[in-house]
Short mmCIF file of C-alpha atoms in Angstrom, two decimals:
data_model
loop_
_atom_site.label_atom_id
_atom_site.label_comp_id
_atom_site.label_asym_id
_atom_site.label_seq_id
_atom_site.Cartn_x
_atom_site.Cartn_y
_atom_site.Cartn_z
CA GLN A 1 21.75 -2.24 -84.85
CA GLN A 2 23.31 -3.93 -81.97
CA GLN A 3 22.94 -1.80 -79.18
CA VAL A 4 25.42 -3.25 -76.93
CA LYS A 5 28.81 -4.61 -78.72
CA GLN A 6 30.27 -7.20 -77.10
CA SER A 7 34.08 -8.91 -77.69
CA PRO A 8 35.80 -11.24 -78.06
CA GLN A 9 33.38 -13.89 -79.54
CA SER A 10 35.23 -16.62 -78.17
CA LEU A 11 38.45 -17.19 -75.75
CA ILE A 12 40.67 -19.46 -74.85
CA VAL A 13 42.62 -19.06 -71.36
CA GLN A 14 44.92 -21.44 -69.24
CA LYS A 15 43.83 -22.54 -65.41
CA GLY A 16 44.59 -19.73 -63.38
CA GLY A 17 44.80 -17.08 -66.30
CA ILE A 18 42.37 -13.98 -66.55
CA SER A 19 39.55 -13.67 -68.33
CA ILE A 20 38.72 -10.58 -69.91
CA ILE A 21 35.39 -9.50 -72.25
CA ASN A 22 34.76 -6.21 -73.38
CA CYS A 23 31.40 -4.81 -73.89
CA ALA A 24 30.69 -1.35 -75.44
CA TYR A 25 27.22 0.66 -75.58
CA GLU A 26 26.29 3.95 -77.10
CA ASN A 27 22.72 4.72 -75.00
CA THR A 28 23.87 7.19 -72.71
CA ALA A 29 20.26 6.28 -70.84
CA PHE A 30 21.42 2.51 -70.02
CA ASP A 31 21.91 2.66 -66.06
CA TYR A 32 22.03 -0.99 -65.32
CA PHE A 33 24.73 -3.44 -66.84
CA PRO A 34 24.67 -7.26 -65.74
CA TRP A 35 27.03 -9.91 -66.99
CA TYR A 36 24.97 -13.35 -67.75
CA GLN A 37 26.31 -16.86 -67.17
CA GLN A 38 25.15 -19.74 -69.61
CA PHE A 39 26.36 -23.16 -69.24
CA PRO A 40 25.15 -25.40 -72.03
CA GLY A 41 21.59 -26.97 -71.63
CA LYS A 42 20.60 -23.97 -69.27
CA GLY A 43 18.87 -20.55 -69.45
CA PRO A 44 21.38 -17.59 -68.61
CA ALA A 45 21.83 -16.88 -64.88
CA LEU A 46 22.82 -13.61 -63.14
CA LEU A 47 26.78 -13.64 -62.78
CA ILE A 48 27.33 -9.73 -61.47
CA ALA A 49 25.84 -6.65 -62.28
CA ILE A 50 26.94 -2.70 -61.65
CA ARG A 51 24.99 0.85 -61.96
CA PRO A 52 27.08 3.91 -63.84
CA ASP A 53 27.78 5.69 -59.81
CA VAL A 54 30.49 2.84 -59.36
CA SER A 55 33.58 2.10 -61.56
CA GLU A 56 34.29 -0.94 -60.19
CA LYS A 57 32.31 -3.95 -58.59
CA LYS A 58 33.72 -6.86 -57.08
CA GLU A 59 32.32 -10.66 -56.38
CA GLY A 60 34.89 -12.85 -55.58
CA ARG A 61 37.03 -13.97 -58.70
CA PHE A 62 34.83 -11.48 -60.83
CA THR A 63 34.89 -7.95 -61.17
CA ILE A 64 33.28 -5.83 -63.56
CA SER A 65 35.10 -2.51 -64.43
CA PHE A 66 33.08 0.60 -65.74
CA ASN A 67 34.28 3.51 -67.38
CA LYS A 68 31.65 5.85 -68.02
CA SER A 69 32.85 8.58 -70.09
CA ALA A 70 33.93 5.83 -72.81
CA LYS A 71 30.74 3.92 -72.67
CA GLN A 72 32.52 0.55 -71.89
CA PHE A 73 32.72 -1.85 -69.84
CA SER A 74 34.18 -5.13 -69.10
CA LEU A 75 34.58 -8.35 -67.09
CA HIS A 76 37.54 -9.67 -65.61
CA ILE A 77 37.50 -13.35 -63.95
CA MET A 78 40.60 -13.73 -61.69
CA ASP A 79 42.12 -17.07 -61.55
CA SER A 80 39.80 -18.72 -64.31
CA GLN A 81 39.27 -22.19 -63.81
CA PRO A 82 37.68 -24.81 -65.89
CA GLY A 83 34.78 -24.84 -64.30
CA ASP A 84 34.20 -21.48 -65.49
CA SER A 85 33.87 -22.64 -69.00
CA ALA A 86 30.35 -21.24 -70.03
CA THR A 87 29.07 -18.78 -72.55
CA TYR A 88 29.03 -14.55 -70.75
CA PHE A 89 26.36 -12.36 -72.02
CA CYS A 90 26.99 -8.52 -71.07
CA ALA A 91 23.83 -6.83 -71.21
CA ALA A 92 22.20 -2.94 -70.61
CA SER A 93 19.06 -1.64 -69.16
CA LYS A 94 17.15 1.58 -69.05
CA ARG A 95 15.91 3.33 -65.78
CA THR A 96 12.64 3.84 -67.61
CA GLY A 97 12.42 0.94 -69.75
CA ASN A 98 11.45 -2.61 -69.15
CA GLN A 99 13.67 -4.61 -71.41
CA PHE A 100 17.56 -5.95 -71.97
CA TYR A 101 19.69 -5.14 -74.63
CA PHE A 102 22.54 -8.19 -74.38
CA GLY A 103 25.58 -8.72 -76.20
CA THR A 104 26.10 -10.99 -78.93
CA GLY A 105 28.30 -13.43 -76.17
CA THR A 106 31.29 -14.62 -75.21
CA SER A 107 32.28 -18.40 -75.47
CA LEU A 108 34.99 -18.97 -72.66
CA THR A 109 37.41 -22.34 -72.37
CA VAL A 110 39.28 -22.45 -69.60
CA ILE A 111 42.01 -25.34 -70.16
CA PRO A 112 43.35 -27.38 -67.41
CA ASP B 1 13.06 -19.86 -54.76
CA VAL B 2 12.85 -18.14 -58.06
CA LYS B 3 11.42 -20.30 -61.20
CA VAL B 4 10.44 -19.66 -64.53
CA THR B 5 9.88 -22.77 -66.24
CA GLN B 6 9.51 -23.65 -70.14
CA SER B 7 6.96 -26.77 -70.89
CA SER B 8 9.29 -28.55 -73.06
CA ARG B 9 13.18 -28.46 -73.28
CA TYR B 10 12.81 -30.21 -76.59
CA LEU B 11 10.74 -30.09 -79.52
CA VAL B 12 10.57 -31.11 -83.21
CA LYS B 13 7.73 -29.84 -85.46
CA ARG B 14 6.90 -30.08 -89.21
CA THR B 15 7.21 -27.23 -91.34
CA GLY B 16 3.58 -25.71 -91.64
CA GLU B 17 2.58 -26.80 -88.00
CA LYS B 18 1.38 -24.11 -85.39
CA VAL B 19 3.71 -24.51 -82.24
CA PHE B 20 2.96 -23.07 -78.61
CA LEU B 21 5.79 -22.60 -76.59
CA GLU B 22 4.52 -22.23 -72.90
CA CYS B 23 6.41 -19.97 -69.97
CA VAL B 24 5.16 -19.78 -66.65
CA GLN B 25 7.01 -17.78 -63.59
CA ASP B 26 6.14 -18.20 -59.51
CA MET B 27 7.52 -14.59 -58.83
CA ASP B 28 4.91 -12.59 -59.58
CA HIS B 29 6.42 -10.35 -62.03
CA GLU B 30 5.46 -7.84 -64.23
CA ASN B 31 7.57 -8.27 -67.34
CA MET B 32 7.94 -11.47 -69.30
CA PHE B 33 10.12 -11.63 -72.79
CA TRP B 34 10.75 -14.04 -75.40
CA TYR B 35 14.41 -14.41 -76.47
CA ARG B 36 15.55 -16.63 -79.35
CA GLN B 37 19.39 -17.66 -78.99
CA ASP B 38 21.63 -18.17 -82.22
CA PRO B 39 25.33 -18.87 -82.36
CA GLY B 40 27.01 -15.75 -83.27
CA LEU B 41 23.82 -13.62 -82.72
CA GLY B 42 23.20 -13.47 -78.63
CA LEU B 43 20.02 -13.11 -77.57
CA ARG B 44 17.67 -11.56 -79.64
CA LEU B 45 14.21 -10.19 -78.44
CA ILE B 46 10.92 -11.89 -80.25
CA TYR B 47 8.16 -9.98 -77.88
CA PHE B 48 7.68 -8.73 -74.36
CA SER B 49 5.06 -8.05 -72.61
CA TYR B 50 4.77 -5.65 -69.20
CA ASP B 51 0.88 -6.44 -68.10
CA VAL B 52 -1.63 -8.95 -68.54
CA LYS B 53 -3.11 -8.96 -72.10
CA MET B 54 -0.45 -6.31 -73.02
CA LYS B 55 2.66 -6.77 -75.91
CA GLU B 56 5.28 -5.11 -77.48
CA LYS B 57 7.21 -5.99 -80.42
CA GLY B 58 10.74 -7.15 -79.88
CA ASP B 59 13.55 -6.66 -82.38
CA ILE B 60 12.26 -9.76 -84.42
CA PRO B 61 8.57 -10.42 -84.16
CA GLU B 62 7.97 -11.44 -87.81
CA GLY B 63 6.50 -14.92 -87.55
CA TYR B 64 5.41 -14.86 -84.07
CA SER B 65 2.79 -14.19 -81.59
CA VAL B 66 2.29 -14.21 -78.15
CA SER B 67 -0.37 -14.43 -75.72
CA ARG B 68 -0.47 -13.57 -71.70
CA GLU B 69 -4.13 -14.05 -70.37
CA LYS B 70 -2.66 -14.64 -66.78
CA LYS B 71 0.10 -12.52 -65.04
CA GLU B 72 2.36 -15.54 -64.49
CA ARG B 73 1.88 -17.36 -67.99
CA PHE B 74 3.39 -15.93 -71.38
CA SER B 75 3.07 -18.08 -74.44
CA LEU B 76 4.88 -18.05 -77.70
CA ILE B 77 2.93 -19.14 -80.69
CA LEU B 78 4.50 -19.90 -84.16
CA GLU B 79 1.46 -19.43 -86.51
CA SER B 80 3.31 -21.57 -89.34
CA ALA B 81 6.78 -22.87 -88.43
CA SER B 82 9.50 -22.40 -91.03
CA THR B 83 13.24 -24.20 -90.91
CA ASN B 84 14.55 -20.70 -90.41
CA GLN B 85 12.79 -20.92 -86.90
CA THR B 86 14.73 -23.66 -85.18
CA SER B 87 16.72 -22.21 -82.29
CA MET B 88 16.90 -21.66 -78.67
CA TYR B 89 13.64 -19.92 -77.38
CA LEU B 90 14.48 -18.55 -74.00
CA CYS B 91 11.81 -16.95 -71.62
CA ALA B 92 12.24 -14.47 -69.27
CA SER B 93 10.78 -12.72 -66.52
CA LYS B 94 11.77 -9.49 -64.21
CA ILE B 95 10.51 -6.79 -62.65
CA LEU B 96 11.57 -2.91 -63.23
CA HIS B 97 15.34 -2.02 -62.42
CA THR B 98 16.38 -5.47 -61.33
CA GLU B 99 17.78 -8.70 -63.05
CA ALA B 100 15.86 -10.96 -65.43
CA PHE B 101 15.48 -14.46 -64.50
CA PHE B 102 15.57 -17.18 -67.28
CA GLY B 103 13.50 -20.42 -67.82
CA GLN B 104 16.12 -23.39 -68.94
CA GLY B 105 15.24 -22.70 -72.75
CA THR B 106 13.14 -25.00 -75.66
CA ARG B 107 15.45 -26.16 -78.48
CA LEU B 108 12.88 -26.06 -81.41
CA THR B 109 13.48 -28.20 -84.52
CA VAL B 110 11.30 -27.62 -87.43
CA VAL B 111 12.01 -30.27 -90.01
#
């Protein structure tokens, strides 16, 4: 069973547009929610992460919005650029656990 | 700089061969992981280890085993490779409550 559900599977956005990727989870014990970015031929790398004590975290053009009551979180990429074209994974982990539970990934293509 | 190194970028093996994928981290992390990545399925956990000689099964351990004799090294073993094990394999390491650091991946093709 997928502990973290991610959508959409793929996304095409015009340069300068906003890219939005959504994730949902069921386990209320999760307390750390990172987003990973993966370029072709590379391993995933941490992009931005949030803990449930805040509803939003922003780093440059990347923002995580977190809705604890709905058990949902999303990644917003403002002013999307062709260099943002990559696969994005959301994930969740528990304070008492070691492992991450990953979403199925979103392939983002930003067209010039 | 943090580093997780996987021994091979690309591997081609024959059905039935025993295959070893090696991973080394230089961050003194307790936890190490092996994932496989397939299109549309995301990252699926095969095994993880939280200490030397300790291991836990992940979501898809069948057909795989692991070895962790030293803290910095975590090996994934395919006892008898099959074509359905053709995939991208990713190693990661972390300490508790922090991000995971990934290697560059090993693309394994079993023919």
